[in-house]
Amino acid sequence: MTLVRPPTLRDLIKAYGSIEEVVKHLINSGFTPEDISWKFKLPYYLIRLYMEGFKPRSRVLFSTVTKVYDRLALLRSRRGKETELLKFFKREDLSLDVKVRLALGRITDENLKIGEGIIEKALCAATGVAPKRVRDLFIDYGEYGEVASMLIRPKEPKLTVDEVYEAIRIIPKLERVYERVLHISSLLQNSTPDEARYIVRLLLNDLKLGYRQETVTSAIARLYGVPAELLERVSAIIGLVEGLTMAPKGEAELSKIRIRPGQFLKPQLAHIYDPDKVSYPARVEYKYDGSRLQIHRWGSQVRLFSRRGIEKSSTLPEVVDIAMGFKAQSCIVDCEVIAVGEDGTFLPFQYLLERTVPRELPTEELRERMRKVRLTIKAFDILYLNGVVLLDMPLRERRRFLLEVVPAEYLAEGVDCEDEVALMRFYNEALKRGLEGVIVKDLNSPYELGRRTYTWLKIKPERDTVDCVIVKALYGKGKRAGLYSSFLMAVRDPKERKLYTIGKVSNLPDEVMASLSSKLERIKIGEDKEGIYVKPMIVAEVTYQEIQETDEYTSGYALRVPKIIRFREDKTVEEIDDVDKLRRLYELQYERYPVK
DNA sequence: ACTGATGCGTC
DNA sequence: GTCGGAC
DNA sequence: GTCCGACGACGCATCAGT
């Protein structure tokens, strides 16, 4: 009896013709990708690539791209970065969409479901380094790309752009956490420190190269000789990557891109109110505490989009019904969707999330939620009507069409104000009626896709303030590495010497953060993986937009949109506010501003 | 079957 | 949603 | 003036782990 040698990979390739066929055959015979990786000493990511039918097209090394990234990181000026990008886009050995995506640091529009947690696991798996040490490096450098480049061993670069690019694109197909970890760690094991830095950054959608997307746009516009404004507009309509990759078709083709219902448009946004920026007469409307919704209707078709373009049509059927009642053949309407009780009163924002967050729900569950949280809309703009694009029309004229299309009960309430006195009168009335505030709009302004403009200004009230004390300081990330950049605040027990947490605050100026950080080090009394615990003695006055009930903090309450107003060096921890005051403020907030 | 970790999208 | 800060 | 990164709370989805 002769011993049969197990077939080598070489044998199998000979038998099946190609490595791709071998992998397919082995998977069909019941082997897992892990088995195959183990048996033939093949990197896990390659097996997953072959399973997805990967066919290498170009042999360009990924290290040529990381060199471009490094140069971009070093260049200081916008112009310099733009020229370097232009040089990159001139390369003919890579396709334009690959180059655009590499430049934008966004390899796919799908969700990778990769965050810092999975990167940390993958780094441990790839290097055998203990999680504690990886985390410590992360605290020091504030970013996993740099950490990866420090932990990965130098080697000859051999990854190709194709491999890296496709390996990232197939990640959405890896459902299990351990699959994603194995995939990424095998990729990192086969990369150089420089490659690892940028692979991690690509996975986290953040290249940290210090240029903006408009720099990428103008580099492409320059290369293909098309106006940057046109390219921007096309990108606003069909999407950034799609728009930029159309540039070679030239100005004539780009000009043909038209807005059509069914295709999401980036909504216009508002700035904070500044009295000097208002031009009268101004349109002033209630600001409803809801979620932005863009309604597209053409014939009997309706599509709803959230602020970032997520489709919501299937979970908001009552809004679809409302849209069916619009008096138009086709239209795109901008509105706020809000939660209302059975009596028509406004419900707090938290309730709305139960309706707007889910992506899809079983019919029964959806019905139940529809009963519990009713919805209505408040429309305030119209972008398109019966084949005509209204964007460049002044608001005054767009509103005329809006009133014809949308029934009165679904329109945002407002008035035209001649001066600041009238504005403030309407604003105060809005607060009395329980609204979030008002929006002030320039009646002569066009609708500017995707831009935050001073032609729309929001006014929201200052709420009460709470004096509280820092009990914990959390490590900053990215550009705030090495500092404590967010602070856990607490209030007193009314009787005993106890503290109850109420949430975290951040957003301090760099200088303040720096001096605070050293102060905190001196009163440190403990630590965990997120930051340090400190002796409660730094008192701050904090304001907020709303108090919410929560299980997250020991007081039972949390502040929505918290802000530090000032530090109270005149106050000791004995003199801060207590939980009773917080409870009173919570109960008072809807009395003083009736939710109606 | 439940809880926790992780990621994502709303404000 | 907020803010500060780079560009 | 504009954009963007670093932050806040919340609820949901999904998988990991018991």
XYZ file of C-alpha atoms (C1' of nucleotides) in Angstrom:
632
model
C 0.000 0.000 0.000
C 1.437 3.353 -1.018
C 0.983 6.525 0.914
C -0.779 9.154 -1.153
C 0.769 12.563 -0.778
C -1.905 15.231 -0.233
C -2.196 17.376 -3.309
C -0.287 20.629 -3.241
C -1.771 23.866 -4.437
C 0.317 23.483 -7.572
C -1.249 20.068 -8.257
C -4.720 21.482 -7.826
C -4.091 24.449 -10.074
C -2.861 22.042 -12.718
C -6.020 19.979 -12.302
C -8.531 22.838 -12.221
C -6.878 25.333 -14.502
C -6.659 28.356 -12.228
C -6.381 29.251 -8.591
C -9.820 30.782 -8.731
C -11.295 27.456 -9.875
C -9.388 25.622 -7.157
C -10.833 27.861 -4.472
C -14.334 27.513 -5.881
C -13.983 23.748 -5.990
C -12.704 23.554 -2.420
C -15.518 25.781 -1.139
C -18.043 23.598 -2.957
C -16.548 20.518 -1.328
C -17.263 21.986 2.075
C -14.021 23.645 3.029
C -14.215 27.000 4.757
C -12.049 29.885 3.619
C -10.146 29.456 6.877
C -9.410 25.785 6.149
C -8.044 26.659 2.744
C -5.974 29.499 4.089
C -4.480 27.214 6.696
C -3.910 24.234 4.427
C -2.219 26.028 1.569
C -0.686 28.928 3.463
C -2.660 31.363 1.349
C -3.670 34.729 2.825
C -7.300 34.751 3.896
C -8.094 37.925 1.955
C -6.915 36.324 -1.301
C -9.231 33.385 -0.811
C -12.146 35.734 -0.207
C -11.143 37.645 -3.327
C -11.082 34.483 -5.433
C -14.423 33.431 -3.988
C -15.840 36.663 -5.329
C -14.341 36.044 -8.758
C -11.411 38.433 -8.447
C -9.506 38.926 -11.675
C -6.432 41.111 -11.405
C -6.459 43.730 -14.147
C -3.416 45.801 -13.457
C -0.148 45.084 -11.720
C 0.331 48.576 -10.314
C 1.653 48.264 -6.788
C -0.312 49.768 -3.917
C 2.969 51.235 -2.703
C 2.916 53.632 -5.667
C -0.345 55.026 -4.258
C 0.956 55.237 -0.702
C 3.867 57.288 -2.029
C 1.378 59.719 -3.538
C -0.472 59.824 -0.207
C 2.787 60.570 1.601
C 3.602 63.421 -0.765
C 0.086 64.811 -0.347
C 0.443 64.664 3.418
C 3.698 66.606 3.283
C 2.538 69.356 0.918
C 1.267 72.382 2.815
C -0.591 74.490 0.287
C -3.888 73.744 -1.337
C -2.415 74.500 -4.744
C 0.430 72.043 -4.173
C -1.935 69.290 -3.147
C -4.122 70.010 -6.139
C -1.160 69.697 -8.512
C -0.060 66.450 -6.901
C -3.590 65.091 -7.235
C -3.678 66.192 -10.851
C -0.461 64.293 -11.506
C -2.018 61.233 -9.909
C -5.160 61.521 -12.029
C -2.988 61.701 -15.154
C -1.706 58.170 -14.576
C -2.994 55.914 -17.294
C -2.365 52.603 -15.602
C -5.388 52.980 -13.284
C -9.001 53.658 -14.144
C -10.514 57.012 -13.243
C -13.089 55.711 -10.792
C -10.394 53.809 -8.905
C -8.233 56.938 -8.778
C -11.156 59.116 -7.687
C -12.098 56.711 -4.928
C -8.507 56.393 -3.764
C -8.197 60.180 -3.701
C -11.433 60.609 -1.773
C -10.582 57.767 0.595
C -13.920 56.153 -0.057
C -13.542 52.820 -1.822
C -17.209 51.877 -1.744
C -20.492 53.588 -0.921
C -21.655 50.551 0.990
C -21.187 50.268 4.725
C -18.012 48.429 5.650
C -19.158 47.961 9.247
C -15.565 48.494 10.299
C -14.740 50.799 13.147
C -11.965 51.187 15.638
C -13.024 48.078 17.544
C -12.521 45.776 14.584
C -9.310 47.486 13.490
C -7.900 46.923 16.969
C -8.786 43.233 16.859
C -7.318 42.886 13.370
C -4.073 44.549 14.432
C -3.741 42.203 17.394
C -4.421 39.228 15.169
C -1.960 40.387 12.518
C 0.908 41.179 14.868
C 0.350 39.091 17.989
C 0.619 42.264 20.054
C -1.544 42.437 23.183
C -4.735 44.522 22.975
C -3.602 46.636 25.896
C -0.473 47.734 24.080
C -2.383 48.483 20.872
C -4.838 50.586 22.835
C -2.039 52.451 24.603
C -0.498 53.320 21.253
C -3.916 54.489 20.085
C -4.201 56.798 23.078
C -0.789 58.273 22.254
C -1.272 58.678 18.495
C -5.037 59.154 18.403
C -5.434 57.250 15.195
C -5.130 53.611 14.090
C -3.382 54.263 10.763
C -0.277 55.453 12.554
C -0.545 52.637 15.099
C -0.712 50.081 12.293
C 2.380 51.485 10.614
C 4.286 51.145 13.874
C 3.234 47.579 14.560
C 3.521 46.072 11.100
C 6.924 44.645 10.154
C 8.805 46.103 7.185
C 8.874 43.930 4.085
C 9.099 44.207 0.316
C 5.924 45.847 -0.978
C 3.977 43.441 -3.149
C 0.292 44.271 -2.707
C -1.295 45.590 -5.878
C -3.806 48.432 -6.059
C -6.313 45.964 -7.503
C -5.952 43.602 -4.580
C -6.323 46.260 -1.912
C -9.157 48.010 -3.706
C -11.168 44.847 -4.308
C -10.360 43.440 -0.877
C -12.027 46.517 0.631
C -14.965 46.429 -1.773
C -15.924 42.876 -0.798
C -15.959 43.581 2.936
C -19.741 44.202 3.044
C -20.122 40.520 2.064
C -18.279 39.375 5.182
C -21.067 39.184 7.730
C -19.297 37.755 10.747
C -16.991 39.853 12.836
C -14.313 37.152 12.821
C -14.453 37.055 9.011
C -13.832 40.779 8.793
C -11.050 40.521 11.377
C -9.337 37.652 9.534
C -9.715 39.430 6.227
C -8.184 42.669 7.441
C -5.470 41.067 9.504
C -4.328 38.951 6.552
C -4.226 42.086 4.418
C -2.162 43.879 7.059
C 0.195 40.927 7.443
C 0.997 41.218 3.771
C 1.518 44.951 3.805
C 4.416 47.220 4.597
C 4.111 49.724 7.455
C 3.266 52.500 4.982
C 0.693 50.367 3.219
C -0.832 49.366 6.542
C -1.192 53.010 7.555
C -3.268 53.819 4.504
C -5.190 50.565 4.358
C -6.413 51.239 7.871
C -7.275 54.811 6.969
C -9.142 53.685 3.865
C -11.073 51.198 5.985
C -12.022 53.965 8.397
C -12.900 56.372 5.572
C -10.453 59.004 6.705
C -7.166 59.522 4.877
C -6.051 62.465 7.028
C -4.271 64.133 4.136
C -5.503 67.653 4.731
C -7.308 68.401 1.505
C -11.001 68.844 0.862
C -13.218 67.283 -1.702
C -13.340 70.566 -3.614
C -9.573 70.242 -4.129
C -10.149 66.859 -5.741
C -12.913 68.362 -7.857
C -10.800 71.245 -9.081
C -7.858 68.943 -9.884
C -10.137 66.856 -12.087
C -11.755 69.925 -13.592
C -8.324 71.268 -14.510
C -7.140 67.984 -15.973
C -10.157 67.564 -18.254
C -10.681 71.238 -19.003
C -14.211 71.513 -17.650
C -15.525 74.275 -15.362
C -15.213 73.286 -11.689
C -18.638 74.800 -10.916
C -20.274 72.580 -13.512
C -18.534 69.522 -12.115
C -19.684 70.493 -8.635
C -23.252 70.911 -9.756
C -23.285 67.590 -11.586
C -21.792 65.945 -8.485
C -24.501 67.479 -6.321
C -27.095 65.895 -8.575
C -25.724 62.439 -9.353
C -23.213 61.939 -6.531
C -19.574 62.902 -6.096
C -17.824 59.829 -7.508
C -20.315 59.528 -10.350
C -19.952 63.207 -11.166
C -16.158 63.292 -11.108
C -15.813 60.199 -13.271
C -17.961 61.905 -15.908
C -15.452 64.715 -16.340
C -13.680 63.178 -19.381
C -16.950 63.307 -21.317
C -16.568 67.058 -21.430
C -18.600 70.157 -20.832
C -21.358 69.397 -23.329
C -22.202 66.028 -21.804
C -21.963 67.361 -18.252
C -24.396 70.137 -19.089
C -26.954 67.525 -20.147
C -27.264 66.097 -16.626
C -30.729 66.963 -15.403
C -32.474 66.749 -12.101
C -35.206 64.139 -12.029
C -37.540 62.907 -9.310
C -36.327 59.713 -7.699
C -32.742 60.899 -7.483
C -31.675 62.234 -4.079
C -30.367 65.789 -3.899
C -28.209 67.070 -1.076
C -30.385 69.406 0.969
C -29.545 73.013 1.774
C -28.630 73.731 5.425
C -28.950 76.730 7.739
C -26.460 78.741 9.764
C -26.973 79.999 13.294
C -28.846 83.326 13.401
C -26.859 86.530 13.143
C -28.950 89.748 13.149
C -26.550 91.400 10.685
C -27.130 88.720 8.087
C -30.891 89.113 7.738
C -32.320 91.007 4.786
C -35.894 92.196 5.174
C -38.602 91.454 4.335
C -37.709 87.955 5.487
C -39.670 84.741 5.514
C -39.789 83.426 9.090
C -41.079 79.934 9.788
C -41.428 77.611 12.749
C -38.525 75.245 13.268
C -40.018 71.857 14.038
C -38.005 69.365 16.096
C -38.087 66.508 13.629
C -36.062 64.876 10.855
C -35.355 66.297 7.440
C -37.154 64.508 4.641
C -36.988 64.989 0.877
C -40.125 63.804 -0.866
C -39.968 62.761 -4.501
C -43.142 62.054 -6.362
C -43.637 61.226 -10.018
C -46.933 59.811 -11.192
C -47.951 57.221 -8.627
C -44.387 56.690 -7.464
C -43.104 58.173 -4.218
C -39.629 58.050 -2.757
C -38.537 59.536 0.567
C -34.953 60.409 1.430
C -33.365 61.324 4.750
C -30.887 64.148 5.074
C -28.014 61.921 3.945
C -29.931 60.252 1.188
C -31.073 57.077 2.934
C -34.345 55.792 1.503
C -37.155 55.845 4.013
C -40.154 55.067 1.799
C -40.942 51.660 3.281
C -40.982 52.656 6.957
C -42.946 55.914 6.632
C -46.127 54.840 4.803
C -48.236 57.690 6.138
C -45.824 60.159 4.559
C -46.103 58.297 1.270
C -49.881 58.725 1.521
C -49.506 62.423 2.186
C -47.268 62.720 -0.875
C -49.869 60.964 -3.011
C -52.166 63.840 -2.134
C -49.812 66.475 -3.546
C -51.377 68.313 -6.460
C -48.632 67.651 -8.972
C -47.673 65.260 -11.741
C -44.165 65.231 -10.374
C -42.364 67.175 -7.692
C -39.538 67.252 -5.144
C -40.562 68.751 -1.809
C -38.339 69.560 1.176
C -39.867 69.094 4.613
C -39.493 68.085 8.231
C -41.205 64.909 9.458
C -42.374 65.159 13.066
C -43.937 62.898 15.696
C -47.383 63.796 17.009
C -49.644 62.350 19.685
C -53.250 61.265 19.108
C -54.431 64.775 19.972
C -52.056 66.289 17.452
C -49.579 67.644 20.018
C -45.894 67.407 19.191
C -44.009 64.526 20.769
C -40.407 64.848 21.983
C -37.693 64.041 19.476
C -36.843 60.683 21.105
C -40.178 59.215 19.976
C -39.557 60.182 16.393
C -36.361 58.122 16.303
C -38.389 54.936 16.760
C -39.999 55.689 13.425
C -37.221 57.249 11.404
C -34.222 55.138 12.440
C -35.366 51.624 11.410
C -34.482 50.710 7.841
C -37.205 48.165 7.432
C -39.659 46.502 9.753
C -41.998 43.496 9.673
C -45.530 44.687 8.834
C -46.919 43.927 12.269
C -44.133 45.769 14.064
C -44.495 48.720 11.706
C -48.266 48.857 12.390
C -47.650 48.841 16.104
C -45.210 51.710 15.857
C -47.508 53.666 13.583
C -50.155 53.436 16.301
C -47.736 54.495 18.991
C -45.970 57.328 17.202
C -47.979 59.130 14.556
C -46.254 61.232 11.958
C -46.970 64.299 9.976
C -44.891 66.581 7.799
C -44.245 70.288 7.585
C -43.113 71.248 4.096
C -41.099 74.394 3.509
C -39.625 74.245 0.021
C -40.101 72.833 -3.435
C -37.209 72.029 -5.757
C -38.916 70.620 -8.800
C -42.413 70.685 -10.243
C -43.912 68.984 -13.296
C -40.667 68.751 -15.204
C -39.369 72.180 -14.208
C -36.346 72.694 -11.945
C -37.110 75.456 -9.442
C -33.724 75.664 -7.696
C -32.616 78.962 -9.178
C -35.936 80.649 -8.602
C -36.121 82.989 -5.585
C -37.764 81.509 -2.495
C -40.633 83.974 -2.899
C -41.588 82.335 -6.203
C -40.875 78.776 -5.122
C -43.302 79.293 -2.259
C -46.092 80.172 -4.690
C -45.719 76.732 -6.244
C -45.355 75.059 -2.865
C -48.715 76.457 -1.743
C -50.385 75.106 -4.860
C -48.938 71.630 -4.450
C -49.008 70.887 -0.717
C -52.250 71.018 1.354
C -52.201 73.706 4.046
C -52.068 71.329 7.024
C -48.739 69.970 5.774
C -47.087 73.351 5.323
C -44.622 74.839 7.771
C -46.297 77.826 9.424
C -44.659 81.193 9.070
C -44.951 84.860 8.265
C -43.158 87.482 6.222
C -41.447 89.931 8.586
C -40.610 93.535 7.771
C -38.164 94.031 10.619
C -36.443 92.527 13.623
C -39.283 93.481 15.954
C -41.765 91.435 13.973
C -39.255 88.619 13.751
C -38.758 88.505 17.513
C -42.493 88.656 18.115
C -43.006 85.606 15.928
C -40.032 83.839 17.510
C -41.369 84.319 21.035
C -44.752 83.074 19.967
C -43.079 80.002 18.464
C -41.404 79.218 21.785
C -44.662 79.679 23.646
C -46.247 77.160 21.334
C -43.527 74.611 22.096
C -41.518 74.804 18.888
C -37.775 74.355 18.669
C -37.314 77.882 17.337
C -37.647 79.572 13.972
C -35.857 79.700 10.654
C -35.320 83.040 8.932
C -35.021 82.917 5.146
C -34.054 85.383 2.476
C -37.062 85.608 0.137
C -34.800 86.340 -2.805
C -32.451 83.403 -2.361
C -32.212 80.351 -4.606
C -32.059 76.794 -3.266
C -28.391 75.874 -2.996
C -27.853 72.115 -3.091
C -25.779 70.672 -0.259
C -24.630 74.034 1.038
C -24.951 75.693 4.421
C -25.807 79.296 3.651
C -26.490 82.554 5.422
C -29.734 82.891 3.505
C -31.219 80.397 5.981
C -30.697 81.235 9.659
C -31.934 79.257 12.645
C -32.823 80.814 15.984
C -33.063 78.558 19.002
C -33.500 79.532 22.638
C -30.910 79.449 25.365
C -32.164 77.022 27.962
C -31.320 77.062 31.663
C -27.853 76.284 32.877
C -26.636 73.621 35.275
C -23.579 73.924 37.506
C -21.802 70.591 37.537
C -18.407 69.071 38.178
C -15.930 67.084 36.068
C -15.588 63.518 37.347
C -13.829 61.960 34.372
C -11.763 63.169 31.427
C -11.700 61.202 28.182
C -8.747 60.859 25.805
C -8.944 62.850 22.596
C -8.460 61.292 19.164
C -7.035 62.455 15.854
C -5.903 66.046 16.086
C -6.815 66.000 19.780
C -4.499 63.089 20.574
C -2.531 63.664 23.758
C -5.247 65.850 25.272
C -8.387 65.168 27.229
C -11.092 66.407 24.951
C -14.349 65.360 26.490
C -15.519 65.473 30.088
C -18.013 63.504 32.104
C -20.070 65.851 34.274
C -21.985 65.181 37.471
C -24.443 66.907 39.817
C -24.865 66.494 43.597
C -27.187 64.424 45.699
C -29.524 66.849 47.489
C -28.539 65.460 50.900
C -25.664 63.021 50.862
C -22.112 63.482 49.592
C -22.789 61.657 46.337
C -22.486 62.590 42.684
C -24.655 61.553 39.744
C -23.531 61.770 36.133
C -25.513 63.748 33.575
C -23.496 63.341 30.367
C -20.378 64.459 28.582
C -19.324 67.813 27.180
C -16.600 68.746 24.703
C -15.831 71.431 22.116
C -13.422 73.523 24.145
C -10.875 75.765 22.399
C -7.420 74.173 22.006
C -5.818 76.479 24.531
C -8.384 75.822 27.227
C -8.176 72.113 26.551
C -4.407 72.151 26.908
C -4.360 73.981 30.232
C -7.244 71.899 31.519
C -5.441 68.693 30.595
C -2.485 69.409 32.859
C -4.795 70.476 35.667
C -6.686 67.199 35.347
C -3.501 65.122 35.455
C -2.775 66.574 38.865
C -6.103 65.508 40.370
C -6.247 62.056 38.770
C -7.611 59.379 41.087
C -8.015 56.448 38.700
C -8.259 55.401 35.072
C -9.805 53.035 32.573
C -9.440 52.478 28.859
C -11.383 55.616 27.944
C -9.685 58.130 30.194
C -8.973 59.169 33.773
C -11.166 59.707 36.808
C -10.480 62.900 38.683
C -11.174 64.375 42.071
C -14.435 66.313 41.641
C -13.317 69.911 41.965
C -13.484 71.550 38.534
C -16.892 73.175 38.297
C -18.478 74.311 35.040
C -21.716 75.932 33.997
C -23.359 73.897 31.251
C -26.336 74.631 29.018
C -28.334 72.329 26.755
C -31.117 72.083 24.256
C -33.207 69.516 26.076
C -33.094 67.185 29.082
C -33.795 63.560 28.225
C -34.545 60.557 30.409
C -31.855 57.881 30.074
C -30.362 54.695 31.527
C -26.936 55.780 30.387
C -26.163 58.132 33.282
C -26.614 57.644 37.003
C -28.787 60.733 37.475
C -31.362 59.199 35.113
C -31.130 62.276 32.921
C -28.915 63.335 30.039
C -28.407 66.653 28.313
C -29.123 66.867 24.591
C -26.630 69.151 22.815
C -24.671 70.119 25.947
C -22.342 73.115 25.958
C -19.892 74.478 28.516
C -20.590 78.181 29.033
C -17.785 78.887 31.465
C -15.766 77.401 34.273
C -16.839 78.469 37.771
C -13.630 78.879 39.698
C -15.680 80.686 42.327
C -17.695 77.556 43.072
C -16.774 74.381 44.932
C -18.263 70.944 44.430
C -20.448 71.576 47.498
C -22.113 74.442 45.660
C -23.070 72.781 42.388
C -26.657 71.952 41.429
C -28.347 68.765 42.600
C -30.457 66.085 40.945
C -33.642 67.687 42.261
C -32.953 70.812 40.247
C -32.345 68.694 37.167
C -35.638 66.880 37.722
C -37.455 70.191 38.139
C -35.935 71.517 34.930
C -36.925 68.323 33.153
C -40.514 68.551 34.301
C -40.681 72.245 33.636
C -39.313 72.195 30.122
C -42.526 71.140 28.426
C -44.692 73.295 30.661
C -42.774 76.394 29.901
C -42.567 75.411 26.263
C -45.729 73.361 25.792
C -45.185 70.557 23.322
C -48.130 71.428 21.220
C -33.229 34.098 25.358
C -30.955 37.600 27.032
C -27.054 41.192 27.407
C -23.121 43.550 25.612
C -20.154 45.275 21.919
C -19.837 47.566 17.697
C -21.335 50.249 13.971
C -24.546 53.538 11.757
C -27.609 57.437 11.098
C -30.864 60.956 13.133
C -30.567 65.378 15.529
C -26.906 68.650 16.511
C -22.367 71.873 18.394
C -17.873 73.990 18.233
C -13.075 75.625 16.879
C -9.873 76.036 13.497
C -7.614 75.295 9.004
C -7.921 76.814 4.487
C -16.957 82.582 3.967
C -16.603 77.644 3.739
C -15.496 73.247 4.961
C -14.246 69.690 8.054
C -12.826 67.078 12.089
C -13.809 66.018 16.731
C -17.192 65.839 19.712
C -22.600 65.214 22.382
C -27.414 61.774 23.068
C -30.440 58.695 21.149
C -32.503 54.262 18.871
C -31.842 50.495 15.881
C -29.320 46.397 13.604
C -26.454 42.724 14.034
C -23.414 39.673 15.804
C -20.757 37.689 20.022
C -21.024 35.493 24.132
C -23.228 33.612 27.927
